mmCIF file of C-alpha atoms in Angstrom:
data_model
loop_
_atom_site.group_PDB
_atom_site.id
_atom_site.type_symbol
_atom_site.label_atom_id
_atom_site.label_comp_id
_atom_site.label_asym_id
_atom_site.label_seq_id
_atom_site.Cartn_x
_atom_site.Cartn_y
_atom_site.Cartn_z
ATOM 1 C CA ASN A 60 58.242 17.775 -31.217
ATOM 2 C CA GLY A 61 54.553 18.194 -30.687
ATOM 3 C CA SER A 62 51.625 16.452 -29.123
ATOM 4 C CA ILE A 63 47.884 16.273 -29.525
ATOM 5 C CA ALA A 64 45.504 15.828 -26.616
ATOM 6 C CA PRO A 65 41.693 15.834 -26.446
ATOM 7 C CA SER A 66 40.065 18.864 -24.902
ATOM 8 C CA ASP A 67 36.613 19.480 -23.470
ATOM 9 C CA ALA A 68 36.892 23.200 -24.228
ATOM 10 C CA GLU A 69 34.413 24.722 -26.667
ATOM 11 C CA ILE A 70 36.214 25.852 -29.828
ATOM 12 C CA ASP A 71 34.830 28.991 -31.432
ATOM 13 C CA VAL A 72 35.483 29.084 -35.178
ATOM 14 C CA PRO A 73 34.853 32.537 -36.646
ATOM 15 C CA VAL A 74 32.383 32.504 -39.545
ATOM 16 C CA THR A 75 32.440 35.219 -42.207
ATOM 17 C CA SER A 76 29.130 36.563 -43.499
ATOM 18 C CA LEU A 77 28.631 36.010 -47.219
ATOM 19 C CA SER A 78 28.775 39.760 -47.862
ATOM 20 C CA GLY A 79 32.118 39.957 -46.004
ATOM 21 C CA ILE A 80 34.046 37.422 -48.119
ATOM 22 C CA THR A 81 37.547 38.529 -49.118
ATOM 23 C CA GLU A 82 39.362 37.131 -52.140
ATOM 24 C CA GLY A 83 42.341 34.849 -51.457
ATOM 25 C CA VAL A 84 41.840 34.586 -47.681
ATOM 26 C CA PRO A 85 41.011 31.210 -46.079
ATOM 27 C CA LEU A 86 37.725 31.493 -44.194
ATOM 28 C CA SER A 87 34.622 29.725 -42.927
ATOM 29 C CA VAL A 88 31.129 30.544 -44.205
ATOM 30 C CA GLN A 89 27.645 29.278 -43.514
ATOM 31 C CA GLY A 90 24.347 29.654 -45.242
ATOM 32 C CA THR A 91 21.332 27.956 -46.728
ATOM 33 C CA VAL A 92 21.522 26.143 -50.058
ATOM 34 C CA ALA A 93 19.370 28.203 -52.455
ATOM 35 C CA GLN A 94 20.241 26.266 -55.621
ATOM 36 C CA VAL A 95 22.184 23.079 -56.200
ATOM 37 C CA ARG A 96 23.322 21.507 -59.460
ATOM 38 C CA PRO A 97 24.117 17.820 -59.948
ATOM 39 C CA ALA A 98 27.683 16.632 -59.411
ATOM 40 C CA ARG A 99 29.653 16.312 -62.668
ATOM 41 C CA PRO A 100 32.616 14.003 -63.257
ATOM 42 C CA PHE A 101 35.859 15.288 -64.738
ATOM 43 C CA THR A 102 39.306 13.870 -65.383
ATOM 44 C CA THR A 103 42.173 15.238 -63.267
ATOM 45 C CA ARG A 104 45.644 16.017 -64.619
ATOM 46 C CA GLN A 105 46.708 12.629 -63.229
ATOM 47 C CA GLY A 106 44.043 10.915 -65.380
ATOM 48 C CA GLU A 107 41.780 10.034 -62.433
ATOM 49 C CA THR A 108 38.038 10.708 -62.230
ATOM 50 C CA SER A 109 36.907 13.307 -59.706
ATOM 51 C CA TRP A 110 33.756 15.368 -59.167
ATOM 52 C CA VAL A 111 32.683 19.018 -59.130
ATOM 53 C CA ARG A 112 29.382 20.580 -58.108
ATOM 54 C CA ASN A 113 28.054 24.133 -58.105
ATOM 55 C CA LEU A 114 25.585 25.615 -55.665
ATOM 56 C CA LEU A 115 24.324 28.957 -54.447
ATOM 57 C CA LEU A 116 24.491 29.801 -50.737
ATOM 58 C CA ARG A 117 22.435 32.522 -49.038
ATOM 59 C CA ASP A 118 22.528 34.135 -45.618
ATOM 60 C CA ALA A 119 20.950 37.290 -44.178
ATOM 61 C CA THR A 120 23.635 39.466 -45.826
ATOM 62 C CA GLY A 121 23.602 38.117 -49.384
ATOM 63 C CA SER A 122 24.477 35.155 -51.565
ATOM 64 C CA VAL A 123 27.570 33.584 -53.099
ATOM 65 C CA ALA A 124 28.296 30.814 -55.590
ATOM 66 C CA ALA A 125 30.089 27.848 -54.076
ATOM 67 C CA VAL A 126 32.075 25.178 -55.921
ATOM 68 C CA LEU A 127 32.510 21.797 -54.224
ATOM 69 C CA TRP A 128 35.361 19.567 -55.390
ATOM 70 C CA GLY A 129 36.105 15.852 -54.935
ATOM 71 C CA ASP A 130 34.198 14.020 -52.211
ATOM 72 C CA HIS A 131 32.485 17.267 -51.143
ATOM 73 C CA ALA A 132 30.753 17.365 -54.557
ATOM 74 C CA ARG A 133 29.185 13.967 -53.888
ATOM 75 C CA THR A 134 27.542 15.067 -50.614
ATOM 76 C CA ASP A 135 23.761 14.750 -50.654
ATOM 77 C CA LEU A 136 22.432 18.342 -50.682
ATOM 78 C CA ASP A 137 19.003 19.843 -51.307
ATOM 79 C CA PRO A 138 17.725 23.414 -51.493
ATOM 80 C CA GLY A 139 16.948 24.569 -47.967
ATOM 81 C CA ASP A 140 19.803 22.621 -46.348
ATOM 82 C CA ALA A 141 21.905 24.617 -43.884
ATOM 83 C CA VAL A 142 25.629 24.118 -44.495
ATOM 84 C CA THR A 143 28.897 25.351 -43.037
ATOM 85 C CA LEU A 144 32.080 25.362 -45.127
ATOM 86 C CA HIS A 145 35.396 25.595 -43.265
ATOM 87 C CA HIS A 146 38.768 26.514 -44.734
ATOM 88 C CA VAL A 147 37.469 27.638 -48.117
ATOM 89 C CA THR A 148 39.009 30.258 -50.375
ATOM 90 C CA ALA A 149 37.274 32.878 -52.471
ATOM 91 C CA ARG A 150 38.335 33.770 -55.993
ATOM 92 C CA ARG A 151 36.816 35.319 -59.087
ATOM 93 C CA GLY A 152 34.816 32.947 -61.276
ATOM 94 C CA ARG A 153 34.387 33.055 -65.040
ATOM 95 C CA ASN A 154 31.678 35.695 -64.668
ATOM 96 C CA GLY A 155 33.961 37.952 -62.592
ATOM 97 C CA PHE A 156 32.057 37.503 -59.313
ATOM 98 C CA LEU A 157 33.536 36.019 -56.139
ATOM 99 C CA GLU A 158 32.845 32.342 -55.491
ATOM 100 C CA VAL A 159 34.052 30.110 -52.666
ATOM 101 C CA HIS A 160 35.827 26.827 -53.403
ATOM 102 C CA ALA A 161 35.771 23.827 -51.060
ATOM 103 C CA GLY A 162 38.321 21.193 -51.992
ATOM 104 C CA ARG A 163 41.030 19.159 -50.342
ATOM 105 C CA GLY A 164 41.663 20.583 -46.875
ATOM 106 C CA SER A 165 38.156 22.058 -46.609
ATOM 107 C CA ALA A 166 35.335 20.723 -44.452
ATOM 108 C CA LEU A 167 31.638 20.661 -45.298
ATOM 109 C CA VAL A 168 29.402 20.372 -42.231
ATOM 110 C CA LEU A 169 25.687 19.606 -42.287
ATOM 111 C CA PRO A 170 23.443 19.695 -39.233
ATOM 112 C CA GLU A 171 22.903 16.242 -37.756
ATOM 113 C CA GLY A 172 19.167 15.844 -38.219
ATOM 114 C CA GLU A 173 17.170 12.977 -36.798
ATOM 115 C CA SER A 174 17.783 9.415 -37.881
ATOM 116 C CA ARG A 175 15.345 6.530 -37.797
ATOM 117 C CA GLU A 176 15.310 2.827 -38.513
ATOM 118 C CA VAL A 177 13.670 1.929 -41.836
ATOM 119 C CA GLU A 178 12.743 -1.039 -43.992
ATOM 120 C CA MET A 179 12.730 -0.189 -47.699
ATOM 121 C CA GLU A 180 12.412 -1.872 -51.077
ATOM 122 C CA GLY A 181 13.619 -0.575 -54.407
ATOM 123 C CA THR A 182 16.127 -0.730 -57.226
ATOM 124 C CA VAL A 183 19.808 0.142 -56.730
ATOM 125 C CA VAL A 184 20.778 2.733 -59.369
ATOM 126 C CA PRO A 185 23.893 4.885 -59.904
ATOM 127 C CA VAL A 186 23.184 8.639 -59.964
ATOM 128 C CA ALA A 187 26.019 11.147 -60.437
ATOM 129 C CA GLY A 188 28.582 8.709 -59.065
ATOM 130 C CA VAL A 189 26.529 7.786 -56.001
ATOM 131 C CA LEU A 190 24.455 4.645 -55.484
ATOM 132 C CA CYS A 191 20.792 5.349 -54.746
ATOM 133 C CA LEU A 192 17.779 3.266 -53.795
ATOM 134 C CA ASP A 193 14.864 4.163 -56.090
ATOM 135 C CA ASP A 194 11.754 3.162 -54.156
ATOM 136 C CA GLY A 195 9.255 4.578 -56.662
ATOM 137 C CA THR A 196 8.704 7.767 -54.654
ATOM 138 C CA GLY A 197 12.254 9.105 -54.631
ATOM 139 C CA CYS A 198 15.910 8.233 -54.902
ATOM 140 C CA HIS A 199 17.687 7.795 -51.560
ATOM 141 C CA PRO A 200 21.529 7.911 -51.589
ATOM 142 C CA LEU A 201 23.083 4.745 -50.138
ATOM 143 C CA GLU A 202 26.182 4.164 -48.060
ATOM 144 C CA GLY A 203 28.199 1.097 -49.036
ATOM 145 C CA ASP A 204 28.313 -1.130 -52.100
ATOM 146 C CA LEU A 205 25.092 -2.811 -53.175
ATOM 147 C CA PRO A 206 24.639 -4.580 -56.529
ATOM 148 C CA VAL A 207 23.705 -2.047 -59.238
ATOM 149 C CA GLY A 208 20.407 -2.834 -60.959
ATOM 150 C CA ALA A 209 19.254 -5.249 -58.262
ATOM 151 C CA GLU A 210 15.845 -5.105 -56.606
ATOM 152 C CA VAL A 211 16.590 -5.154 -52.886
ATOM 153 C CA ARG A 212 14.799 -5.186 -49.555
ATOM 154 C CA LEU A 213 16.884 -3.555 -46.856
ATOM 155 C CA ARG A 214 16.862 -2.595 -43.218
ATOM 156 C CA GLY A 215 18.935 0.325 -42.088
ATOM 157 C CA THR A 216 19.109 3.873 -40.803
ATOM 158 C CA LEU A 217 17.658 6.857 -42.667
ATOM 159 C CA GLN A 218 19.323 10.181 -41.885
ATOM 160 C CA ARG A 219 18.031 13.101 -43.943
ATOM 161 C CA ARG A 220 17.604 11.234 -47.266
ATOM 162 C CA ARG A 221 20.676 8.976 -46.976
ATOM 163 C CA VAL A 222 20.224 5.298 -46.127
ATOM 164 C CA VAL A 223 22.895 3.327 -44.280
ATOM 165 C CA PRO A 224 21.970 -0.359 -44.742
ATOM 166 C CA ASN A 225 22.407 -2.714 -41.791
ATOM 167 C CA SER A 226 21.314 -5.706 -43.872
ATOM 168 C CA TYR A 227 19.778 -6.341 -47.271
ATOM 169 C CA GLU A 228 18.556 -9.143 -49.467
ATOM 170 C CA VAL A 229 18.296 -9.230 -53.249
ATOM 171 C CA LYS A 230 14.731 -9.879 -54.387
ATOM 172 C CA GLU A 231 14.523 -12.406 -57.187
ATOM 173 C CA PRO A 232 12.141 -11.272 -59.962
ATOM 174 C CA ASP A 233 8.826 -13.101 -60.307
ATOM 175 C CA ALA A 234 9.045 -15.034 -63.604
ATOM 176 C CA GLY A 235 5.299 -14.716 -64.301
ATOM 177 C CA GLU A 236 5.349 -10.957 -63.799
ATOM 178 C CA VAL A 237 8.383 -10.571 -66.070
ATOM 179 C CA GLN A 238 6.678 -12.644 -68.801
ATOM 180 C CA GLU A 239 3.519 -10.544 -68.496
ATOM 181 C CA ARG A 240 5.440 -7.262 -68.759
ATOM 182 C CA LEU A 241 7.443 -8.572 -71.712
ATOM 183 C CA GLY A 242 4.215 -9.638 -73.452
ATOM 184 C CA ARG A 243 2.759 -6.120 -73.037
ATOM 185 C CA LEU A 244 5.933 -4.577 -74.442
ATOM 186 C CA LEU A 245 6.019 -6.855 -77.483
ATOM 187 C CA ALA A 246 2.286 -6.674 -78.242
ATOM 188 C CA PRO A 247 1.319 -4.746 -81.391
ATOM 189 C CA PRO A 248 -0.100 -1.251 -80.667
ATOM 190 C CA GLY A 249 -3.829 -1.204 -80.026
ATOM 191 C CA SER A 250 -4.126 -4.892 -79.109
#
């Protein structure tokens, strides 16, 4: 028998420096994202689609390649982001160097950052398995299911680059504007 009870005590989780990583030992590491590659889909042995993403972490002692699996791979990350990875394991990669792997049972923690209420307009597009709002200046990852390809106006909360919509409305295209754009596309060159 066992029980779980909340505690107000501060829990100190030891963090290993990137230069102190040991192969095959579960550990926690933290660092700054130096490089990040897009998430890539792959098919699991069970025939399901999952995701993998590679990045490079740096701290004051060195750098290490990190491989994020599953939902961790779909986390919105940019160079310069501070991250903490808990319960990761280190093993030799294809190039023979140590790399840390964060998969099922691991935790990826990002600092909270400030959030603010926003009103935005843009097109809902899928990017690397994540829905984004392309507002013409950038692509903001979205929480929730919005109609792909739709022009939307939304109100919500922006935290880092991620938008959590509170409400949205689909903007119907202006027929005159669509006709004008179509005419320009179909016009012979030089006319």
